Short mmCIF file of C-alpha atoms and ligand atoms in Angstrom, two decimals:
data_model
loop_
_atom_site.label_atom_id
_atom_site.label_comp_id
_atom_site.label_asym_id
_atom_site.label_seq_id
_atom_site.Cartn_x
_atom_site.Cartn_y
_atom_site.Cartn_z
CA UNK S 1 2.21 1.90 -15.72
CA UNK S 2 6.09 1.98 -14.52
CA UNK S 3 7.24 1.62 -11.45
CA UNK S 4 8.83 5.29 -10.48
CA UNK S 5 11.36 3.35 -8.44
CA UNK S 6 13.19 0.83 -10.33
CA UNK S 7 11.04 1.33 -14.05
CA UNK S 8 9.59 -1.82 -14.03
CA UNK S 9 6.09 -2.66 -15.40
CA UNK S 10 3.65 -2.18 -12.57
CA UNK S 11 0.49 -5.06 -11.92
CA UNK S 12 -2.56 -3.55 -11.19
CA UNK S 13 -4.01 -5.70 -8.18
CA UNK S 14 -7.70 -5.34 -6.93
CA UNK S 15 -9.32 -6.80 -3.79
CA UNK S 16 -13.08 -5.26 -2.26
CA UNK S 17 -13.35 -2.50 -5.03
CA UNK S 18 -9.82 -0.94 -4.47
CA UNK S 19 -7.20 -0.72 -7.27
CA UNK S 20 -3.88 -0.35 -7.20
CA UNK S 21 -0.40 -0.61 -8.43
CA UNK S 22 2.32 -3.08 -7.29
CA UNK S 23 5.96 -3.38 -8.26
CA UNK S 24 6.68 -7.20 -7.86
CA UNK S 25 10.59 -5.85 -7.82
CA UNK S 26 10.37 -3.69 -5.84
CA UNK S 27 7.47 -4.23 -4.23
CA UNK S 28 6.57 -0.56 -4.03
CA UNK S 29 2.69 0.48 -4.29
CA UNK S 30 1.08 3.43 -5.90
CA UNK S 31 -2.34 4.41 -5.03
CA UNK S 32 -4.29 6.83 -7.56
CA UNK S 33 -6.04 9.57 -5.25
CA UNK S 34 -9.15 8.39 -5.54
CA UNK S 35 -8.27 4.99 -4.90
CA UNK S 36 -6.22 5.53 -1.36
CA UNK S 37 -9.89 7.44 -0.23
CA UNK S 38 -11.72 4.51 -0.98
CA UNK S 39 -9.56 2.11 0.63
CA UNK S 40 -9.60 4.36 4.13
CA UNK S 41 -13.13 4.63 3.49
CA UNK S 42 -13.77 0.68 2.81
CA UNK S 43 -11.44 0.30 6.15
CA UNK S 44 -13.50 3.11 8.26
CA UNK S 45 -9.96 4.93 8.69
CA UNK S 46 -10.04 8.88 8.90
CA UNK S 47 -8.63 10.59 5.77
CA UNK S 48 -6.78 13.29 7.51
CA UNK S 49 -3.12 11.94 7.17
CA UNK S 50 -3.35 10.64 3.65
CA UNK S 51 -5.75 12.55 1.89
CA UNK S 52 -4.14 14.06 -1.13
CA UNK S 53 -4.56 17.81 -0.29
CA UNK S 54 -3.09 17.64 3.16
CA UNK S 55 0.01 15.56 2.00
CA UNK S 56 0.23 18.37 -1.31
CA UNK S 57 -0.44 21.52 1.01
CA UNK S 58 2.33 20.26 3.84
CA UNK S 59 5.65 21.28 3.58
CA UNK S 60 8.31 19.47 1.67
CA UNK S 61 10.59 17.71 3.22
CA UNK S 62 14.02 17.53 2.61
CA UNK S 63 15.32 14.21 1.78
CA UNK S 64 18.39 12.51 0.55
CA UNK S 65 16.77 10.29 -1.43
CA UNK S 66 16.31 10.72 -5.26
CA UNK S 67 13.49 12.77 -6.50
CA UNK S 68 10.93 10.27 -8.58
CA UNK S 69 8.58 10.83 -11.19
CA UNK S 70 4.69 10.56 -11.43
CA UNK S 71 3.99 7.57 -13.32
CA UNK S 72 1.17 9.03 -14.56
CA UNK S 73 2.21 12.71 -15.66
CA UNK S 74 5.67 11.98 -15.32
CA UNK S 75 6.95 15.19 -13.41
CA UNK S 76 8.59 15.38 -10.19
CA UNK S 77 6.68 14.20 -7.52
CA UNK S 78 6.94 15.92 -4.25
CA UNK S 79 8.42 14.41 -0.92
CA UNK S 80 6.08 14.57 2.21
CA UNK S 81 6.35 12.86 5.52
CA UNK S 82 3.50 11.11 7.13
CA UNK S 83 2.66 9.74 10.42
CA UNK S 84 5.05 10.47 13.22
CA UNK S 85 6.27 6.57 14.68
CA UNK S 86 7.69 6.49 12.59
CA UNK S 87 7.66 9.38 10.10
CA UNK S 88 6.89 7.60 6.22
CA UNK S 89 8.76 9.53 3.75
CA UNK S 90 6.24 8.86 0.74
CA UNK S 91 6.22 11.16 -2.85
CA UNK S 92 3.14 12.75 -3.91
CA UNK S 93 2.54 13.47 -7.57
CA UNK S 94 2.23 18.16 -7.36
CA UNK S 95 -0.92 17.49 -9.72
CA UNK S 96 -2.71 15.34 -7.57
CA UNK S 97 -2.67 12.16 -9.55
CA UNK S 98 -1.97 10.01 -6.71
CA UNK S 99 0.58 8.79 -3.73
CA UNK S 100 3.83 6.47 -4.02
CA UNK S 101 4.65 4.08 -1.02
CA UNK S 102 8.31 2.18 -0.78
CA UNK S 103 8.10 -1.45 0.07
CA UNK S 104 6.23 -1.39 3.69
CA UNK S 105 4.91 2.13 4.37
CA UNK S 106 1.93 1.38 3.45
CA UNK S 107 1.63 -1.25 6.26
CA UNK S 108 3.62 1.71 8.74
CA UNK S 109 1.79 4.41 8.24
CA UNK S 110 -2.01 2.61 7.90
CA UNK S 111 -1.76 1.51 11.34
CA UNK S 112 -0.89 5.01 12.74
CA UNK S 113 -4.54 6.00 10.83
CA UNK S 114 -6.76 6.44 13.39
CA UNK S 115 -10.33 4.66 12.85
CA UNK S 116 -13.58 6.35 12.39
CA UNK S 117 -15.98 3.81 13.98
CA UNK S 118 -14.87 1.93 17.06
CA UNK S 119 -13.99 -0.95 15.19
CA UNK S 120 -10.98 -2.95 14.57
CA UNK S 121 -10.33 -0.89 11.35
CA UNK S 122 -6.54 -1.25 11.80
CA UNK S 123 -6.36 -5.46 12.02
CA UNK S 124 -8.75 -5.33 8.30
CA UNK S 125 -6.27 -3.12 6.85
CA UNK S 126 -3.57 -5.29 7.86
CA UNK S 127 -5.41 -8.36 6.43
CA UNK S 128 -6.30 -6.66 3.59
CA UNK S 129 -2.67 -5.76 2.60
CA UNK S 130 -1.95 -9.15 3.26
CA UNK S 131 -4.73 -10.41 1.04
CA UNK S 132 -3.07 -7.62 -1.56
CA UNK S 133 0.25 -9.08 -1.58
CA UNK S 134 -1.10 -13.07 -1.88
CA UNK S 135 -3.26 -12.59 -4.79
CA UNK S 136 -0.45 -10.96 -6.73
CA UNK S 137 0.55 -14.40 -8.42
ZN1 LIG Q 229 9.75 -1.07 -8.63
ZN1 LIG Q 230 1.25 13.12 -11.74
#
């Protein structure tokens, strides 16, 4: 898969049952739909903010920044803010196919997640994205 950034080839990196996509340039991450629920899921974070159908449903937000395509269907994907400190400009694919994430965001808005279980969901994320990010070599 290419990156919808810079067009690079993507690696697919997988760590407790999650897939996803990383762009070593840019070091953007794509998460299919399926596989961003899992990984909330596997973390015990609520789905609200970054499940799929609220990000499609919201409204778009108007943005400066270059309109990207799905690397999977390859039309426009949709820009949606998430999270509020800060706000995460992120692009949705319109069909659903998954969510793109510029170098960080993921690690901005996952901590703003709150956790279903009185755990500490948010430092496992954080570890896990750091885990991520190591194996990629
Ligand atoms: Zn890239
Ligand atoms: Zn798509």
């Amino acid at each position: 898969m290419k990156c919808p950034t810079c067009h690079n080839m993507m690696i697919v990196v997988e760590h407790e049952h999650v897939e996803l996509d990383y762009c070593p340039d840019c070091e953007g991450v794509w998460f299919d739909a399926g596989e961003l629920e899992l990984l909330l899921e596997t973390m015990q974070l609520q789905q609200s903010i970054l499940s799929i159908d609220s990000v499609l449903t919201s409204q778009e937000t108007k943005s400066k920044e270059k309109k990207r395509k799905c690397p999977i269907c390859h039309s426009k994907m949709k820009k949606a803010t998430v999270g509020h400190d800060p706000e995460v400009l992120i692009d949705a694919c319109s069909r659903g196919d998954g969510l793109w994430f510029d170098a960080g965001e993921v690690g901005q808005i996952i901590t703003q997640v709150p956790s279903t279980q009185d755990v500490d969901s948010q430092g496992r994320v954080i570890r896990f994205l750091g885990e991520v990010f190591q194996a990629r070599d």
